[in-house]
Amino acid sequence: MAPETKTFDVYGNTQSLDEPIIEAVATRLETRGKHPSFQRMLHEYLDFMNIDSVGSVLDLGCGTGFATREIAKRSDFKGHVTGIDISSPLIEQAKKLAGEEGLDDRAEFQVGDSRSLELSDNSFDVVIAHTLISHLPDPDTLVEEMKRLVKPGGYIGIFDGDYASLTFSHPDPKLGKAMDELIIQSIVTQPRILRQLPLLLANAGLDFEKAFSNVVSDVSKADFWASAVESMRKLLPAAKAMTAEEADAWANARNRESEDGTFFASSNYYSYVARKPGAH
Ligand SMILES: C[S@@+](CC[C@H](N)C(=O)[O-])C[C@H]1O[C@@H](n2cnc3c(N)ncnc32)[C@H](O)[C@@H]1O
């Protein structure tokens, strides 16, 4: 199980992934996005920011555009959403899905690096980053860029997993802990970033408004985490954490636990809402 080369965060390196891995990423993002727990956590902070009353929203690290489309689909939302992601294939999928859902007039997508965007200062009413910050080696740069792009008085929303808390069942506690660590290294760069976010927001001169905390856990049978287990078959080998055979064996064991009613998986999630000082 010990990797010979350094394990890396697949989601933080989407610009260099092969097509089958991008497909596995896209499938996981879309399946996760449709899950009621994930929908509830998104709309919880969107509601707090009164998203329906604003004209322009920027969604950074939009992937296949799940959150961008969710905003555009809200029945009372009359504004426009721009989704930006570093991966061209994911942006192509986002455009296709938005087109199929009839959202082209309310949602647009662009390829871009959230650390250096060619967008004017103070140009959006709301800027969100939905599960982006944990993938960046320089998360403070994202917070600064969000502050630059949002209008004075506007909201920024940062949501992500507190992936240092991510854990899966395993019959052997020692091996289970080692597996959890390999999984975390394969899917995030900053597993503890949400614990540092109050400091990052303060350092950026943003006014903290609200944090929502959630636990997403499946006990006995896999539900939310079932698609994560399936995605690991491809992502763990792609991240150089283990061989395809080892990843299959791990995923098969979790699926058997789910069938037997002995499955367990859990992670904490947090949404932070902050405001840029000034009158809107
Ligand atoms: C876990 S996915 C989240 C996607 C989407 N927001 C969602 O919740 O379904 C992280 C996304 O961040 C993107 N990403 C990683 N680094 C980025 C960067 N520097 N600039 C823009 N996007 C980036 C990846 O391509 C990937 O789509």
Tab-separated table of C-alpha atoms and ligand atoms in Angstrom:
chain	number	residue	atom	x	y	z
A	1	MET	CA	0.000	0.000	0.000
A	2	ALA	CA	2.969	2.378	0.408
A	3	PRO	CA	3.170	4.543	-2.715
A	4	GLU	CA	6.580	4.726	-4.404
A	5	THR	CA	5.921	8.133	-5.923
A	6	LYS	CA	4.279	11.032	-4.147
A	7	THR	CA	0.490	10.884	-4.042
A	8	PHE	CA	-1.213	14.023	-5.423
A	9	ASP	CA	-4.664	15.631	-5.291
A	10	VAL	CA	-6.509	14.594	-8.468
A	11	TYR	CA	-9.118	17.384	-8.188
A	12	GLY	CA	-6.338	19.971	-7.838
A	13	ASN	CA	-4.654	18.767	-11.042
A	14	THR	CA	-7.580	18.378	-13.447
A	15	GLN	CA	-5.709	20.217	-16.232
A	16	SER	CA	-3.352	17.238	-16.593
A	17	LEU	CA	-5.718	14.255	-16.285
A	18	ASP	CA	-6.486	11.647	-18.960
A	19	GLU	CA	-10.012	11.388	-20.351
A	20	PRO	CA	-11.125	8.328	-18.292
A	21	ILE	CA	-10.079	10.072	-15.077
A	22	ILE	CA	-11.853	13.289	-16.079
A	23	GLU	CA	-14.944	11.122	-16.721
A	24	ALA	CA	-14.643	9.604	-13.212
A	25	VAL	CA	-14.308	13.125	-11.741
A	26	ALA	CA	-17.322	14.396	-13.723
A	27	THR	CA	-19.461	11.398	-12.715
A	28	ARG	CA	-18.650	11.874	-9.035
A	29	LEU	CA	-19.300	15.651	-9.171
A	30	GLU	CA	-22.673	15.219	-10.880
A	31	THR	CA	-23.815	12.299	-8.661
A	32	ARG	CA	-22.728	14.147	-5.521
A	33	GLY	CA	-24.399	17.347	-6.716
A	34	LYS	CA	-27.780	15.622	-7.126
A	35	HIS	CA	-27.708	14.136	-3.611
A	36	PRO	CA	-30.217	15.819	-1.225
A	37	SER	CA	-27.519	16.397	1.438
A	38	PHE	CA	-25.313	18.237	-1.037
A	39	GLN	CA	-28.238	20.248	-2.432
A	40	ARG	CA	-29.306	21.247	1.086
A	41	MET	CA	-25.786	22.408	2.044
A	42	LEU	CA	-25.526	24.542	-1.133
A	43	HIS	CA	-28.927	26.216	-0.852
A	44	GLU	CA	-28.416	26.802	2.907
A	45	TYR	CA	-25.713	29.393	2.288
A	46	LEU	CA	-27.199	30.671	-0.989
A	47	ASP	CA	-30.425	31.447	0.924
A	48	PHE	CA	-28.443	33.241	3.641
A	49	MET	CA	-26.822	35.452	0.953
A	50	ASN	CA	-30.263	36.260	-0.567
A	51	ILE	CA	-28.928	34.988	-3.864
A	52	ASP	CA	-32.295	35.434	-5.645
A	53	SER	CA	-32.079	39.200	-5.210
A	54	VAL	CA	-28.690	39.682	-6.911
A	55	GLY	CA	-27.820	40.378	-10.529
A	56	SER	CA	-24.460	38.675	-11.001
A	57	VAL	CA	-22.820	35.611	-9.437
A	58	LEU	CA	-19.374	34.121	-10.060
A	59	ASP	CA	-18.819	30.400	-9.296
A	60	LEU	CA	-15.080	29.638	-9.125
A	61	GLY	CA	-13.863	26.067	-9.687
A	62	CYS	CA	-17.284	25.174	-11.096
A	63	GLY	CA	-16.290	21.762	-12.521
A	64	THR	CA	-19.266	20.366	-14.465
A	65	GLY	CA	-21.246	23.393	-13.298
A	66	PHE	CA	-23.480	21.730	-10.702
A	67	ALA	CA	-23.638	24.770	-8.370
A	68	THR	CA	-23.776	27.237	-11.294
A	69	ARG	CA	-26.796	25.399	-12.710
A	70	GLU	CA	-28.454	25.065	-9.296
A	71	ILE	CA	-28.292	28.860	-8.903
A	72	ALA	CA	-29.550	29.490	-12.448
A	73	LYS	CA	-32.440	27.032	-11.871
A	74	ARG	CA	-33.747	28.675	-8.681
A	75	SER	CA	-37.271	29.775	-9.526
A	76	ASP	CA	-36.870	33.301	-8.066
A	77	PHE	CA	-33.360	33.931	-9.396
A	78	LYS	CA	-33.423	36.563	-12.148
A	79	GLY	CA	-29.691	37.217	-12.434
A	80	HIS	CA	-26.767	35.752	-14.379
A	81	VAL	CA	-24.162	33.195	-13.211
A	82	THR	CA	-20.640	32.740	-14.584
A	83	GLY	CA	-18.859	29.451	-13.887
A	84	ILE	CA	-15.072	29.282	-14.246
A	85	ASP	CA	-12.847	26.216	-14.061
A	86	ILE	CA	-9.235	25.429	-14.931
A	87	SER	CA	-10.197	22.244	-16.831
A	88	SER	CA	-11.357	22.667	-20.466
A	89	PRO	CA	-13.032	19.206	-20.637
A	90	LEU	CA	-15.027	19.933	-17.463
A	91	ILE	CA	-16.070	23.334	-18.853
A	92	GLU	CA	-17.193	21.600	-22.092
A	93	GLN	CA	-19.362	19.259	-19.989
A	94	ALA	CA	-20.711	22.222	-17.984
A	95	LYS	CA	-21.737	24.012	-21.215
A	96	LYS	CA	-23.393	20.857	-22.563
A	97	LEU	CA	-25.355	20.169	-19.360
A	98	ALA	CA	-26.484	23.809	-19.036
A	99	GLY	CA	-27.604	23.754	-22.690
A	100	GLU	CA	-29.566	20.530	-22.148
A	101	GLU	CA	-31.267	22.101	-19.119
A	102	GLY	CA	-32.207	25.252	-21.078
A	103	LEU	CA	-30.028	27.552	-18.955
A	104	ASP	CA	-27.930	29.223	-21.670
A	105	ASP	CA	-29.551	32.619	-21.093
A	106	ARG	CA	-28.737	32.605	-17.351
A	107	ALA	CA	-25.459	30.671	-17.106
A	108	GLU	CA	-22.149	30.955	-18.958
A	109	PHE	CA	-18.869	29.094	-18.549
A	110	GLN	CA	-15.226	29.999	-19.099
A	111	VAL	CA	-11.880	28.270	-18.701
A	112	GLY	CA	-9.681	30.122	-16.189
A	113	ASP	CA	-7.344	29.831	-13.218
A	114	SER	CA	-8.997	31.185	-10.076
A	115	ARG	CA	-5.630	32.574	-8.941
A	116	SER	CA	-5.311	35.075	-11.802
A	117	LEU	CA	-8.518	35.910	-13.630
A	118	GLU	CA	-8.805	38.524	-16.342
A	119	LEU	CA	-11.946	39.989	-14.814
A	120	SER	CA	-12.392	43.563	-13.560
A	121	ASP	CA	-12.342	44.510	-9.885
A	122	ASN	CA	-15.736	44.824	-8.148
A	123	SER	CA	-17.625	43.122	-10.978
A	124	PHE	CA	-19.928	40.578	-9.221
A	125	ASP	CA	-22.604	40.892	-6.536
A	126	VAL	CA	-21.691	37.456	-5.112
A	127	VAL	CA	-18.613	35.238	-5.585
A	128	ILE	CA	-18.657	31.604	-4.464
A	129	ALA	CA	-16.108	28.777	-4.392
A	130	HIS	CA	-17.917	25.465	-3.897
A	131	THR	CA	-15.365	22.765	-3.019
A	132	LEU	CA	-12.423	24.575	-4.627
A	133	ILE	CA	-10.361	25.967	-1.736
A	134	SER	CA	-9.220	22.581	-0.380
A	135	HIS	CA	-7.562	21.854	-3.749
A	136	LEU	CA	-5.356	24.928	-3.944
A	137	PRO	CA	-1.737	25.082	-2.723
A	138	ASP	CA	-2.232	28.830	-2.132
A	139	PRO	CA	-5.741	29.220	-0.636
A	140	ASP	CA	-5.061	32.792	0.552
A	141	THR	CA	-4.671	33.818	-3.110
A	142	LEU	CA	-8.207	32.547	-3.814
A	143	VAL	CA	-9.634	34.537	-0.906
A	144	GLU	CA	-7.832	37.684	-2.139
A	145	GLU	CA	-9.106	37.136	-5.703
A	146	MET	CA	-12.685	36.627	-4.456
A	147	LYS	CA	-12.393	39.868	-2.486
A	148	ARG	CA	-11.068	41.716	-5.551
A	149	LEU	CA	-13.898	40.507	-7.794
A	150	VAL	CA	-16.883	41.039	-5.484
A	151	LYS	CA	-18.483	44.475	-5.259
A	152	PRO	CA	-18.129	46.466	-2.002
A	153	GLY	CA	-20.782	45.174	0.409
A	154	GLY	CA	-21.159	41.955	-1.625
A	155	TYR	CA	-21.029	38.428	-0.245
A	156	ILE	CA	-18.429	35.744	-0.768
A	157	GLY	CA	-19.348	32.111	-0.024
A	158	ILE	CA	-16.760	29.377	0.526
A	159	PHE	CA	-17.958	25.808	0.956
A	160	ASP	CA	-15.875	22.655	1.267
A	161	GLY	CA	-15.325	19.413	3.092
A	162	ASP	CA	-13.252	19.484	6.250
A	163	TYR	CA	-11.468	16.516	4.726
A	164	ALA	CA	-9.158	15.979	7.698
A	165	SER	CA	-12.328	14.449	9.201
A	166	LEU	CA	-12.996	12.123	6.227
A	167	THR	CA	-13.082	8.470	7.250
A	168	PHE	CA	-14.290	5.119	5.904
A	169	SER	CA	-14.982	1.863	7.709
A	170	HIS	CA	-12.272	-0.801	7.702
A	171	PRO	CA	-12.093	-3.979	9.804
A	172	ASP	CA	-8.491	-3.191	10.810
A	173	PRO	CA	-8.235	0.216	12.578
A	174	LYS	CA	-4.544	0.687	11.713
A	175	LEU	CA	-5.021	-0.124	8.023
A	176	GLY	CA	-8.226	1.915	8.013
A	177	LYS	CA	-6.345	4.985	9.267
A	178	ALA	CA	-3.607	4.478	6.652
A	179	MET	CA	-6.263	4.135	3.919
A	180	ASP	CA	-8.075	7.276	5.096
A	181	GLU	CA	-4.792	9.189	4.842
A	182	LEU	CA	-4.088	7.907	1.320
A	183	ILE	CA	-7.635	8.787	0.220
A	184	ILE	CA	-7.352	12.290	1.686
A	185	GLN	CA	-3.998	12.873	-0.079
A	186	SER	CA	-5.545	11.661	-3.366
A	187	ILE	CA	-8.509	14.036	-3.348
A	188	VAL	CA	-7.371	17.191	-1.513
A	189	THR	CA	-4.352	19.447	-1.088
A	190	GLN	CA	-5.501	21.264	2.083
A	191	PRO	CA	-7.387	18.824	4.351
A	192	ARG	CA	-7.446	21.328	7.266
A	193	ILE	CA	-8.115	24.559	5.375
A	194	LEU	CA	-11.628	25.132	6.736
A	195	ARG	CA	-10.137	25.276	10.236
A	196	GLN	CA	-7.900	28.154	9.060
A	197	LEU	CA	-10.574	30.052	7.159
A	198	PRO	CA	-11.578	32.450	9.969
A	199	LEU	CA	-7.929	33.612	9.969
A	200	LEU	CA	-7.695	33.800	6.149
A	201	LEU	CA	-10.889	35.881	5.946
A	202	ALA	CA	-9.640	38.225	8.677
A	203	ASN	CA	-6.209	38.556	6.999
A	204	ALA	CA	-7.955	39.474	3.726
A	205	GLY	CA	-9.968	42.205	5.483
A	206	LEU	CA	-13.313	40.488	4.885
A	207	ASP	CA	-16.141	40.678	7.432
A	208	PHE	CA	-17.153	37.225	8.693
A	209	GLU	CA	-20.958	36.871	8.630
A	210	LYS	CA	-21.909	33.233	9.184
A	211	ALA	CA	-20.666	29.637	9.131
A	212	PHE	CA	-22.832	26.584	8.597
A	213	SER	CA	-21.488	23.233	9.816
A	214	ASN	CA	-22.709	19.861	8.589
A	215	VAL	CA	-21.793	16.202	8.945
A	216	VAL	CA	-22.478	13.918	5.997
A	217	SER	CA	-22.336	10.332	7.199
A	218	ASP	CA	-23.613	7.008	5.922
A	219	VAL	CA	-24.048	4.407	8.638
A	220	SER	CA	-24.783	0.757	7.771
A	221	LYS	CA	-25.465	1.316	4.059
A	222	ALA	CA	-23.564	3.539	1.589
A	223	ASP	CA	-25.655	6.368	0.116
A	224	PHE	CA	-23.926	9.759	-0.362
A	225	TRP	CA	-20.538	8.017	-0.118
A	226	ALA	CA	-21.392	5.217	-2.585
A	227	SER	CA	-20.328	7.274	-5.615
A	228	ALA	CA	-17.172	8.360	-3.766
A	229	VAL	CA	-16.245	4.700	-3.224
A	230	GLU	CA	-16.818	3.971	-6.935
A	231	SER	CA	-14.774	7.018	-8.002
A	232	MET	CA	-11.834	5.809	-5.874
A	233	ARG	CA	-11.336	2.809	-8.163
A	234	LYS	CA	-9.986	5.250	-10.775
A	235	LEU	CA	-8.844	8.191	-8.652
A	236	LEU	CA	-6.594	6.320	-6.193
A	237	PRO	CA	-4.420	4.777	-8.948
A	238	ALA	CA	-4.468	8.081	-10.900
A	239	ALA	CA	-3.205	9.851	-7.758
A	240	LYS	CA	-0.423	7.259	-7.471
A	241	ALA	CA	-1.743	6.215	-4.045
A	242	MET	CA	-2.041	2.520	-4.964
A	243	THR	CA	-2.453	0.068	-7.815
A	244	ALA	CA	-5.748	-0.457	-9.634
A	245	GLU	CA	-6.005	-3.919	-8.009
A	246	GLU	CA	-5.565	-2.455	-4.516
A	247	ALA	CA	-8.134	0.273	-5.206
A	248	ASP	CA	-10.610	-2.318	-6.530
A	249	ALA	CA	-10.089	-4.502	-3.469
A	250	TRP	CA	-10.730	-1.523	-1.163
A	251	ALA	CA	-13.879	-0.443	-3.078
A	252	ASN	CA	-15.204	-4.024	-3.284
A	253	ALA	CA	-14.756	-4.442	0.481
A	254	ARG	CA	-16.713	-1.214	1.149
A	255	ASN	CA	-19.481	-2.349	-1.224
A	256	ARG	CA	-19.702	-5.690	0.600
A	257	GLU	CA	-19.961	-3.809	3.909
A	258	SER	CA	-22.810	-1.776	2.458
A	259	GLU	CA	-24.608	-4.985	1.390
A	260	ASP	CA	-24.019	-6.505	4.861
A	261	GLY	CA	-25.137	-3.350	6.689
A	262	THR	CA	-21.690	-2.745	8.241
A	263	PHE	CA	-20.604	0.297	6.183
A	264	PHE	CA	-19.499	3.604	7.710
A	265	ALA	CA	-18.241	6.803	6.061
A	266	SER	CA	-18.293	10.410	7.223
A	267	SER	CA	-16.901	13.894	6.672
A	268	ASN	CA	-17.654	17.321	8.077
A	269	TYR	CA	-18.571	20.126	5.657
A	270	TYR	CA	-18.575	23.876	6.285
A	271	SER	CA	-19.929	26.907	4.441
A	272	TYR	CA	-18.489	30.314	5.261
A	273	VAL	CA	-20.202	33.536	4.295
A	274	ALA	CA	-18.238	36.800	4.471
A	275	ARG	CA	-18.809	40.305	3.187
A	276	LYS	CA	-16.504	42.810	1.537
A	277	PRO	CA	-16.562	46.044	3.521
A	278	GLY	CA	-18.303	48.975	1.880
A	279	ALA	CA	-21.736	50.002	0.663
A	280	HIS	CA	-23.365	47.796	-1.976
B	1	LIG	C1	-14.013	19.134	-6.263
B	1	LIG	S1	-14.184	19.956	-7.780
B	1	LIG	C2	-15.612	20.979	-7.490
B	1	LIG	C3	-16.430	21.267	-8.719
B	1	LIG	C4	-17.754	21.964	-8.470
B	1	LIG	N1	-17.581	23.238	-7.822
B	1	LIG	C5	-18.681	21.083	-7.673
B	1	LIG	O1	-18.848	21.324	-6.465
B	1	LIG	O2	-19.227	20.146	-8.253
B	1	LIG	C6	-12.852	21.128	-7.795
B	1	LIG	C7	-12.760	21.875	-9.094
B	1	LIG	O3	-11.797	22.894	-8.974
B	1	LIG	C8	-11.158	23.018	-10.232
B	1	LIG	N2	-9.887	23.705	-10.019
B	1	LIG	C9	-8.774	23.231	-9.403
B	1	LIG	N3	-7.822	24.185	-9.374
B	1	LIG	C10	-8.345	25.288	-9.971
B	1	LIG	C11	-7.860	26.599	-10.229
B	1	LIG	N4	-6.636	26.989	-9.865
B	1	LIG	N5	-8.690	27.465	-10.863
B	1	LIG	C12	-9.929	27.101	-11.239
B	1	LIG	N6	-10.434	25.871	-11.025
B	1	LIG	C13	-9.663	24.978	-10.383
B	1	LIG	C14	-11.043	21.611	-10.731
B	1	LIG	O4	-10.853	21.546	-12.128
B	1	LIG	C15	-12.372	21.017	-10.272
B	1	LIG	O5	-13.353	21.107	-11.263
